[in-house]
Short mmCIF file of C-alpha atoms and ligand atoms in Angstrom, two decimals:
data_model
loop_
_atom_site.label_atom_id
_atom_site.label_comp_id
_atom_site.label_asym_id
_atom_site.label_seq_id
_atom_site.Cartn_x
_atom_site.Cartn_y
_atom_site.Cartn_z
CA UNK O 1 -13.34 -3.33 -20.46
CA UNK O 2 -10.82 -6.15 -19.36
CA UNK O 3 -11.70 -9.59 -19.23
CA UNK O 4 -9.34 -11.41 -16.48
CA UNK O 5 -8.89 -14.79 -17.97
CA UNK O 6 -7.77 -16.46 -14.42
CA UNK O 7 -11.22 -15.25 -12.84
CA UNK O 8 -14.51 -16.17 -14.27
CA UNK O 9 -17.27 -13.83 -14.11
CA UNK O 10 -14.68 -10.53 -13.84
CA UNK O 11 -15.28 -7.48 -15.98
CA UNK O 12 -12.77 -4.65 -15.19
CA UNK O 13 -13.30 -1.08 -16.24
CA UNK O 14 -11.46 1.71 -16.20
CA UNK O 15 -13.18 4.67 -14.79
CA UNK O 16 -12.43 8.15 -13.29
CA UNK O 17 -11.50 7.68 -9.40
CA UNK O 18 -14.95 9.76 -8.31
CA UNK O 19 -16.65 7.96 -10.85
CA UNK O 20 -16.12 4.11 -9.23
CA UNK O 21 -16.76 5.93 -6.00
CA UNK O 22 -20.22 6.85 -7.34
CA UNK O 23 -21.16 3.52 -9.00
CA UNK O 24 -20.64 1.88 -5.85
CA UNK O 25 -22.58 3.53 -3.94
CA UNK O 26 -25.47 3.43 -7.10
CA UNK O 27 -25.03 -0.06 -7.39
CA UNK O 28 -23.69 -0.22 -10.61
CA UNK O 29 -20.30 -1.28 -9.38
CA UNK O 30 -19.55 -4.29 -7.07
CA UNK O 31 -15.86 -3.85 -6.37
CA UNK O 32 -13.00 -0.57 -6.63
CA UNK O 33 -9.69 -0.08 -6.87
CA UNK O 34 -9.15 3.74 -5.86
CA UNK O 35 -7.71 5.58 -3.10
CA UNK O 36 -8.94 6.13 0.38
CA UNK O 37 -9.13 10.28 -0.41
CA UNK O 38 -11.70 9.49 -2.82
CA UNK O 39 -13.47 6.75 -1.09
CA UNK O 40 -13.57 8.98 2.10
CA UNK O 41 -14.55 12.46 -0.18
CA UNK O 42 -16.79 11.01 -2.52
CA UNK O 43 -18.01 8.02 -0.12
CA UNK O 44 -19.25 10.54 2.15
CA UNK O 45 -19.24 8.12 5.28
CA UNK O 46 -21.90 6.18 3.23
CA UNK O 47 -22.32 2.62 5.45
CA UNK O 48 -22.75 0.20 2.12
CA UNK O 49 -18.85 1.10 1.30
CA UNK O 50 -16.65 -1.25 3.03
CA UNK O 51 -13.03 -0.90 2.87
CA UNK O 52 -11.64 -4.64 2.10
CA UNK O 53 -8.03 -3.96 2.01
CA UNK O 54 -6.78 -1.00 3.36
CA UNK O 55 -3.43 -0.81 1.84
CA UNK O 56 -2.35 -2.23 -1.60
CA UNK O 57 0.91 -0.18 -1.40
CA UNK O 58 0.91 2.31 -4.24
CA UNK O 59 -0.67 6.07 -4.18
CA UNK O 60 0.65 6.87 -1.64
CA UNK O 61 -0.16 10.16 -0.38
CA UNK O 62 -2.21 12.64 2.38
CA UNK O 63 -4.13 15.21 2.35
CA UNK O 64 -3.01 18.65 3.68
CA UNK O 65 -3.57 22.23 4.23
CA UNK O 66 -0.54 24.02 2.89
CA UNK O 67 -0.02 27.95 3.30
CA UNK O 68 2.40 29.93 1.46
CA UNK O 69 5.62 30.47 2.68
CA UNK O 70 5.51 34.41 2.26
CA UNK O 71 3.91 37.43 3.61
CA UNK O 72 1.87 37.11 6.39
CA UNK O 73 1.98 33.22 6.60
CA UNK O 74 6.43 33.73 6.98
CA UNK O 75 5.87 32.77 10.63
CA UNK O 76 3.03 30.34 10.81
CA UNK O 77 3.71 27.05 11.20
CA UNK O 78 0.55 25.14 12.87
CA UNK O 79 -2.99 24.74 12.30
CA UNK O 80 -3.20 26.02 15.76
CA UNK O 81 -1.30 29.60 14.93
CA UNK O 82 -2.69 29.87 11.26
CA UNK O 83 -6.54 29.64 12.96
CA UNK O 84 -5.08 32.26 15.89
CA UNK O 85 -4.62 35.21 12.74
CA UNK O 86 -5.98 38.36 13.61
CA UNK O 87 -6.59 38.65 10.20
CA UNK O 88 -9.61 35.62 9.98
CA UNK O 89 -13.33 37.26 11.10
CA UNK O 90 -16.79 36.96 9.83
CA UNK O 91 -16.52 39.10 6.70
CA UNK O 92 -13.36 37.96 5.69
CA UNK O 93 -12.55 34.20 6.44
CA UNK O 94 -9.88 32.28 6.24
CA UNK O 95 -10.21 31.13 2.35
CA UNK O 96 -9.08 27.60 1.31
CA UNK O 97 -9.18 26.30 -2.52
CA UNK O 98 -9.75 22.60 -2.43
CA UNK O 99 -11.16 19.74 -4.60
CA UNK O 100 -11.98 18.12 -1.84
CA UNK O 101 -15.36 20.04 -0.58
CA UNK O 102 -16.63 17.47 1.55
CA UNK O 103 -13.77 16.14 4.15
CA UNK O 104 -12.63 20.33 4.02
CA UNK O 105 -15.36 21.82 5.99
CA UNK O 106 -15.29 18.24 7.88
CA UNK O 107 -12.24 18.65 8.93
CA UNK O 108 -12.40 22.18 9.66
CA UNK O 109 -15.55 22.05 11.81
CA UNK O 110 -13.87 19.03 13.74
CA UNK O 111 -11.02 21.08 14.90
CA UNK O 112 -13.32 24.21 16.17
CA UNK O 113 -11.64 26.75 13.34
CA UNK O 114 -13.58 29.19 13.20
CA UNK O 115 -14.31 32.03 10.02
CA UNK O 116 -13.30 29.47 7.61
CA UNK O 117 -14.29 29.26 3.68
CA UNK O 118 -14.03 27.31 1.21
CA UNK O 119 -14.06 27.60 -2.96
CA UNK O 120 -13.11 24.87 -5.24
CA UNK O 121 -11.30 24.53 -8.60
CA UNK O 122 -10.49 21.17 -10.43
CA UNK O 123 -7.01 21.74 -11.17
CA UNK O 124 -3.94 24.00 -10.45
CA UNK O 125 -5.07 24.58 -6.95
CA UNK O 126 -1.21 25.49 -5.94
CA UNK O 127 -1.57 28.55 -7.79
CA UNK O 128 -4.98 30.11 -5.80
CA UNK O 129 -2.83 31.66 -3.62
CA UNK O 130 -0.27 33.73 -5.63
CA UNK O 131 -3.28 34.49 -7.66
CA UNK O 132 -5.07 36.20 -4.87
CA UNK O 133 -7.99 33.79 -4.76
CA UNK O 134 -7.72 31.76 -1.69
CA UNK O 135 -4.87 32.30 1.36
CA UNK O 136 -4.64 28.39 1.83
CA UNK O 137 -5.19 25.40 -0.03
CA UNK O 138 -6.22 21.60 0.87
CA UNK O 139 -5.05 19.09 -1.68
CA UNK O 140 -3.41 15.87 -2.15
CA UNK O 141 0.98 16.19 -1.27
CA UNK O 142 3.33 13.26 -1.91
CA UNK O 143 6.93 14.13 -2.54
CA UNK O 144 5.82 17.72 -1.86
CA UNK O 145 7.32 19.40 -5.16
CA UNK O 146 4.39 20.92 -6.16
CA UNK O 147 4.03 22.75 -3.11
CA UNK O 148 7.90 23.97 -3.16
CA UNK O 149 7.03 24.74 -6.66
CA UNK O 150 4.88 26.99 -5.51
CA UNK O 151 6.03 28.68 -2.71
CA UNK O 152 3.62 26.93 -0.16
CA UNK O 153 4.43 24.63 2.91
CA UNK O 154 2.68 22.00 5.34
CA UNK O 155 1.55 22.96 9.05
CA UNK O 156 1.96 21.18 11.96
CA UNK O 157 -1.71 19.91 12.30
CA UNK O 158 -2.92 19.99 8.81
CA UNK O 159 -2.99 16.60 7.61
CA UNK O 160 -6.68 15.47 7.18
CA UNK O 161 -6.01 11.97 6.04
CA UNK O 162 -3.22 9.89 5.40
CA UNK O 163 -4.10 7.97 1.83
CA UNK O 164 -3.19 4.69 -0.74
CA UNK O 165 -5.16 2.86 -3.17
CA UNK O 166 -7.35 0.28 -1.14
CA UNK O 167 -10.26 -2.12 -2.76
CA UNK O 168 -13.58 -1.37 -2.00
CA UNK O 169 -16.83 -2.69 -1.97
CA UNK O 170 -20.51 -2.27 -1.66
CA UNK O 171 -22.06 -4.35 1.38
CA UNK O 172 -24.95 -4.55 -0.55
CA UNK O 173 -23.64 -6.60 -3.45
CA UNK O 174 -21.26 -8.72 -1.20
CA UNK O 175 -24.49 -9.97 0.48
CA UNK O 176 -26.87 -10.18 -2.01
CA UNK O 177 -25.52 -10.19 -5.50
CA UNK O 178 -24.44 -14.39 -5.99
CA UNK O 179 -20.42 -14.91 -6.05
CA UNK O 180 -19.41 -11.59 -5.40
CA UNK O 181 -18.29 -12.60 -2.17
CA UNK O 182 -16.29 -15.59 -3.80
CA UNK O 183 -14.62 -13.50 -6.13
CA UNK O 184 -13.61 -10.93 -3.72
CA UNK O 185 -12.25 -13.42 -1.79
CA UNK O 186 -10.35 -14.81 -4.42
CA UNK O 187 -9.20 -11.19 -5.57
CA UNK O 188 -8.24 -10.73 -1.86
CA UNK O 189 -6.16 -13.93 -1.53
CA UNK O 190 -4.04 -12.56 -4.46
CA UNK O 191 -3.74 -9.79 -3.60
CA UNK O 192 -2.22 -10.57 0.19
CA UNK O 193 -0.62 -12.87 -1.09
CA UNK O 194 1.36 -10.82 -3.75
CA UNK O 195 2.08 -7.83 -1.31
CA UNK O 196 3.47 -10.49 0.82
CA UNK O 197 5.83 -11.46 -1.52
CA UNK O 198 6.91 -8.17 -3.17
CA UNK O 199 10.72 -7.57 -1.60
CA UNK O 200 11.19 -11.18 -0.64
CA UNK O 201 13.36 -13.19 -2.29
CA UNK O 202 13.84 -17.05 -2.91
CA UNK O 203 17.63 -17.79 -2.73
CA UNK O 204 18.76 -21.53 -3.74
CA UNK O 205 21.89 -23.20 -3.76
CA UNK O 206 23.30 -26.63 -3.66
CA UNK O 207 25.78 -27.73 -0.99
CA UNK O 208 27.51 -30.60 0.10
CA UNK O 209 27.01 -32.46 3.51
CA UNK O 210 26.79 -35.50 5.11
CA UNK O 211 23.20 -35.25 5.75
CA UNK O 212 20.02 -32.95 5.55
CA UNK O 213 20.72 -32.47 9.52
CA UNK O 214 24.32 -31.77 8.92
CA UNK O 215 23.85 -28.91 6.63
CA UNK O 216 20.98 -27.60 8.40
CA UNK O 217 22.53 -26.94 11.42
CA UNK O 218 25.42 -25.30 9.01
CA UNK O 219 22.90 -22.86 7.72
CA UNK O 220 20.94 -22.15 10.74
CA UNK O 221 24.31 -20.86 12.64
CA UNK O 222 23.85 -18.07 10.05
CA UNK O 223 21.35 -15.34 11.17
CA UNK O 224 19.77 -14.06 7.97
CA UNK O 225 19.45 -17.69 6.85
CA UNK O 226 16.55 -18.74 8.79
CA UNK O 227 14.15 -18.34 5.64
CA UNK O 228 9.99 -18.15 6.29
CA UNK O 229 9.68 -20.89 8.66
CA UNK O 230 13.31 -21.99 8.34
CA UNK O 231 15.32 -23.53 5.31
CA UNK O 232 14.18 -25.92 3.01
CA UNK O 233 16.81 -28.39 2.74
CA UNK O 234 16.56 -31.64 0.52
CA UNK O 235 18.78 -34.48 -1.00
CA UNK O 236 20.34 -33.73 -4.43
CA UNK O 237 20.59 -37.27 -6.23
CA UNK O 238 23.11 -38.10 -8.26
CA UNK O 239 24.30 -41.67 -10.14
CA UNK O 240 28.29 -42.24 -9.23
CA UNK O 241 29.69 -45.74 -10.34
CA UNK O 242 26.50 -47.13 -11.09
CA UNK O 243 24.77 -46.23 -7.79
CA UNK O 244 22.41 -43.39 -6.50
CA UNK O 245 24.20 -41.58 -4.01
CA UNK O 246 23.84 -38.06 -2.70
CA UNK O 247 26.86 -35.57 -1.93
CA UNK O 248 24.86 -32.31 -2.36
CA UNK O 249 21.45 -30.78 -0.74
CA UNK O 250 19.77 -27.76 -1.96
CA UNK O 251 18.97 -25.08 -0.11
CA UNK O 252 15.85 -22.85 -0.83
CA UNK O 253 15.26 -19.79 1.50
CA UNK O 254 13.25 -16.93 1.26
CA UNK O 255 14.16 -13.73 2.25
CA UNK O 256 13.86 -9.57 2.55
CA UNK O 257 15.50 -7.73 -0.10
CA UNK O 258 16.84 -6.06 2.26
CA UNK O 259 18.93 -8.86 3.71
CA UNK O 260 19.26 -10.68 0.43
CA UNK O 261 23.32 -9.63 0.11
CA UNK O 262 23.85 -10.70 3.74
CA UNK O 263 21.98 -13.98 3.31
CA UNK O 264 23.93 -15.07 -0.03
CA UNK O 265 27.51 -13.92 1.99
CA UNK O 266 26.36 -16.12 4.80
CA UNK O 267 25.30 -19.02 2.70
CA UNK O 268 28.82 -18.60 0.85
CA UNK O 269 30.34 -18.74 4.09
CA UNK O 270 28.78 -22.10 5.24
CA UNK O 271 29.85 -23.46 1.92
CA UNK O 272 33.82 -22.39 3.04
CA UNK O 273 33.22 -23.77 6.72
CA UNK O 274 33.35 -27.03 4.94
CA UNK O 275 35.95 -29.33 6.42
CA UNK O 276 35.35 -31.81 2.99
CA UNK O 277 38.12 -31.33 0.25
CA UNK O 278 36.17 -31.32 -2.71
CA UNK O 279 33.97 -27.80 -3.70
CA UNK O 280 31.72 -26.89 -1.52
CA UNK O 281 28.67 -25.54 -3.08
CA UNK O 282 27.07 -23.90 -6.24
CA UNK O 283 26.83 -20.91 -7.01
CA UNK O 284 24.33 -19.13 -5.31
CA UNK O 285 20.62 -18.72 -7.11
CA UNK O 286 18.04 -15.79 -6.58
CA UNK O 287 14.63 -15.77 -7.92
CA UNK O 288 11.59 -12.85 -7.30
CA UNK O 289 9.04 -14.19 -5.08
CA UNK O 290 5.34 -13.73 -7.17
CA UNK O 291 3.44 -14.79 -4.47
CA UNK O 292 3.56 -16.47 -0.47
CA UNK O 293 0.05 -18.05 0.15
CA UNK O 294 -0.61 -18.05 3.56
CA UNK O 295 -3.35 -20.13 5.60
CA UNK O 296 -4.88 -17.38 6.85
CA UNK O 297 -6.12 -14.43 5.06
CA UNK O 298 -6.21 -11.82 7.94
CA UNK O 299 -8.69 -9.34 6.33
CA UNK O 300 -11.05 -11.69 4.65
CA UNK O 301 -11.95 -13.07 8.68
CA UNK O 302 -12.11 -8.68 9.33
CA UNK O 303 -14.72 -9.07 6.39
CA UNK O 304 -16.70 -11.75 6.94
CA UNK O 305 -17.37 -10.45 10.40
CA UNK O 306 -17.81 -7.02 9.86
CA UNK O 307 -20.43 -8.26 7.19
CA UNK O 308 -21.69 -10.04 10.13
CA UNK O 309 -21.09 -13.70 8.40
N1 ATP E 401 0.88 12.93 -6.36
C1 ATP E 401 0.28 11.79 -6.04
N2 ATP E 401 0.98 10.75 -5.58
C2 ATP E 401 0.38 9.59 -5.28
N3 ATP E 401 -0.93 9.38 -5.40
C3 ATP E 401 -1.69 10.38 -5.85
C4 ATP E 401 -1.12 11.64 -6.20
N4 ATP E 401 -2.11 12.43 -6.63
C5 ATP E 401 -3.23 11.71 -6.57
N5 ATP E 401 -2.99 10.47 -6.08
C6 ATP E 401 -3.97 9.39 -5.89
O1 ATP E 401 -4.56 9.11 -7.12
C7 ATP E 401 -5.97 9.32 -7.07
C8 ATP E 401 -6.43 9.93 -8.35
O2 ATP E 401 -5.83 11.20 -8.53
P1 ATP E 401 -6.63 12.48 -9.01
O3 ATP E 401 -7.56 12.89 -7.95
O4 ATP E 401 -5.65 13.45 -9.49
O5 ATP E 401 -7.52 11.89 -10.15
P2 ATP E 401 -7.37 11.95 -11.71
O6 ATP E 401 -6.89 10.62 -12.19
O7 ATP E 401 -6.60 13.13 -12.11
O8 ATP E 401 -8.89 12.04 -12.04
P3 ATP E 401 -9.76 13.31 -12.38
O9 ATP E 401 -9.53 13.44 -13.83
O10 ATP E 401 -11.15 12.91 -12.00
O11 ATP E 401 -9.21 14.45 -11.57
C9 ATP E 401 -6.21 10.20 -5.86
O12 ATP E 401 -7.47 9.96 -5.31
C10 ATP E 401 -5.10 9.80 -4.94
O13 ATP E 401 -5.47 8.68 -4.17
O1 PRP E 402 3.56 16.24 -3.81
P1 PRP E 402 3.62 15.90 -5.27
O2 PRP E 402 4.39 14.65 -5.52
O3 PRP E 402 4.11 17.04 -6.09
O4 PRP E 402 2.12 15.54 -5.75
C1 PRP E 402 1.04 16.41 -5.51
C2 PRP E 402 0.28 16.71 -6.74
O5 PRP E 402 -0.25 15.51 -7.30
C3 PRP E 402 -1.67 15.65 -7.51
O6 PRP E 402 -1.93 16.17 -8.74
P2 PRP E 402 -1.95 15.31 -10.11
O7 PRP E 402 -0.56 15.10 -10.57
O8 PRP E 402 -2.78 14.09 -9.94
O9 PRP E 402 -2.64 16.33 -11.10
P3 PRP E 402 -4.15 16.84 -11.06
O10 PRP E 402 -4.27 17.65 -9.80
O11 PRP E 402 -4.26 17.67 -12.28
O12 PRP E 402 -5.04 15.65 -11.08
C4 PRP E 402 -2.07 16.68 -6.46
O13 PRP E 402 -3.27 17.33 -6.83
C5 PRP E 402 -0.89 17.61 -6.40
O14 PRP E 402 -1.01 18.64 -7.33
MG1 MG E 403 -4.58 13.66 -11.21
#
């Protein structure tokens, strides 16, 4: 168990995905980390689960019906051609290997397929087909190199559900147990908060200028330079022959990691438009962004009203 020294009243355990799945839905569990295959497998459609963010951006993956890339399956390339088999009747289905026993047969008996079974294993299921057990499997694919590994491939059609770790909670406790609901939306602040920020960048830099005005219309010639709401620009103060004056501002934007090189070129070349003589600018500082607190929290207003609060 983990205590979480910035939030009071947090225990953290580690637990097998199914298993936090479960102890929601018993009670025993307020809150869970896990991904959306489980939830949705294990969860069963159960009504006290309620998904309170949907996408924390890690584990990624979906889960899909892969057939082997051999034999009788050389030419099949759709859910729609690999249900049209001759092969498939009552007395000898269509046989899938998947850990995931509830959303299979879901799945299957939402698209019509017809002669369809299913058998389960907890590992290794890549291998039921060269071992004869099962002509198809249903499992979790990501960068797909188990499956080439294996000889198998993805159909057209076959995806059941597109997955990533989400937080969950029981509706139950979020109403009735006391400060669950704070602490969730604490959790949830953070956590928005930090995927906002992961990939964005706060570049400073000191400049010189006549005034804040000057230099900001400087910078905001430059495209990439605009920042969050625009720059931050403030006086730098300095003592010169016994008086306070100021010659430089600094500059703090934040921005994409994707245009980080572009913005630090751009702020380089506003330092260079400078008709002054003297240098003008720093170098060029950048600093990871931890977290951009927002005013809103878009999915704790989702919560509170699908909680009906
Ligand atoms: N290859 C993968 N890439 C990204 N995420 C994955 C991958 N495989 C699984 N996941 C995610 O991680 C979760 C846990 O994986 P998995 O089902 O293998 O459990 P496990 O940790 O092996 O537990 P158990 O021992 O109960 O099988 C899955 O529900 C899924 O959301
Ligand atoms: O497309 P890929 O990137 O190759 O990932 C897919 C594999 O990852 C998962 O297994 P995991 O590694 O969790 O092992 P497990 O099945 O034994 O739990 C899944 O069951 C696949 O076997
Ligand atoms: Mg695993």
């Amino acid at each position: 168990v983990v205590i979480v020294k910035q939030l009071a009243n947090l225990e953290v355990w580690f637990q097998r995905p199914k298993d936090v799945v479960r102890k929601l839905v018993s009670g025993d569990l307020d809150l869970g980390i896990v991904g959306l295959d489980t939830v949705s497998e294990h969860g069963q459609g159960n009504e006290d689960l309620v998904i309170v963010h949907d996408e924390l951006e890690y584990g990624d993956c979906r889960l899909s019906i892969a057939i082997p890339k051999y034999g009788i399956f050389e030419n099949i390339n759709s859910l729609e051609e690999l249900a049209k088999m001759p092969q498939w009747t009552k007395d000898r289905p269509l046989r899938i290997a998947t850990g995931f026993t509830y959303m299979g047969p879901k799945f299957v008996k939402e698209r019509g397929l017809e002669h369809v079974s299913f058998s389960t294993a907890d590992g290794a299921l890549e291998a039921a087909p060269a071992m004869g057990i099962a002509d198809a499997i249903l499992d979790l694919v990501s960068s797909g190199t188990t499956l080439r590994e294996n000889n198998l491939k993805e159909i057209e059609g076959g995806v059941v559900l597109e997955s990533q770790a989400v937080l969950v909670a029981s509706k139950k406790s979020l109403i009735q147990r006391n400060g669950v609901l704070d602490i969730t939306h604490e959790i949830l602040e953070r956590l928005e908060a930090h995927l906002r920020a992961t990939g964005q960048f706060t570049v400073t830099a000191n400049m010189r200028g006549s005034s804040a005005q000057e230099v900001a219309e400087r910078i905001l010639c430059q495209s990439s330079l605009s920042g969050l709401q625009g720059p931050t620009i403030s006086p730098v103060f300095c003592k010169r022959d016994g008086k306070v004056v100021v010659d430089y501002y600094a500059i703090v934007i934040c921005v994409p990691r994707k245009a980080l090189y572009k913005s630090v070129q751009q702020l380089r070349a506003c330092f260079s438009s400078e008709v002054v003589s003297l240098v003008g600018g720093s170098g060029v500082l950048v600093s990871n962004l931890t977290y951009i607190f927002e005013e809103e929290t878009p999915r704790w207003r989702s919560l509170l009203s699908h909680l009906g609060l």
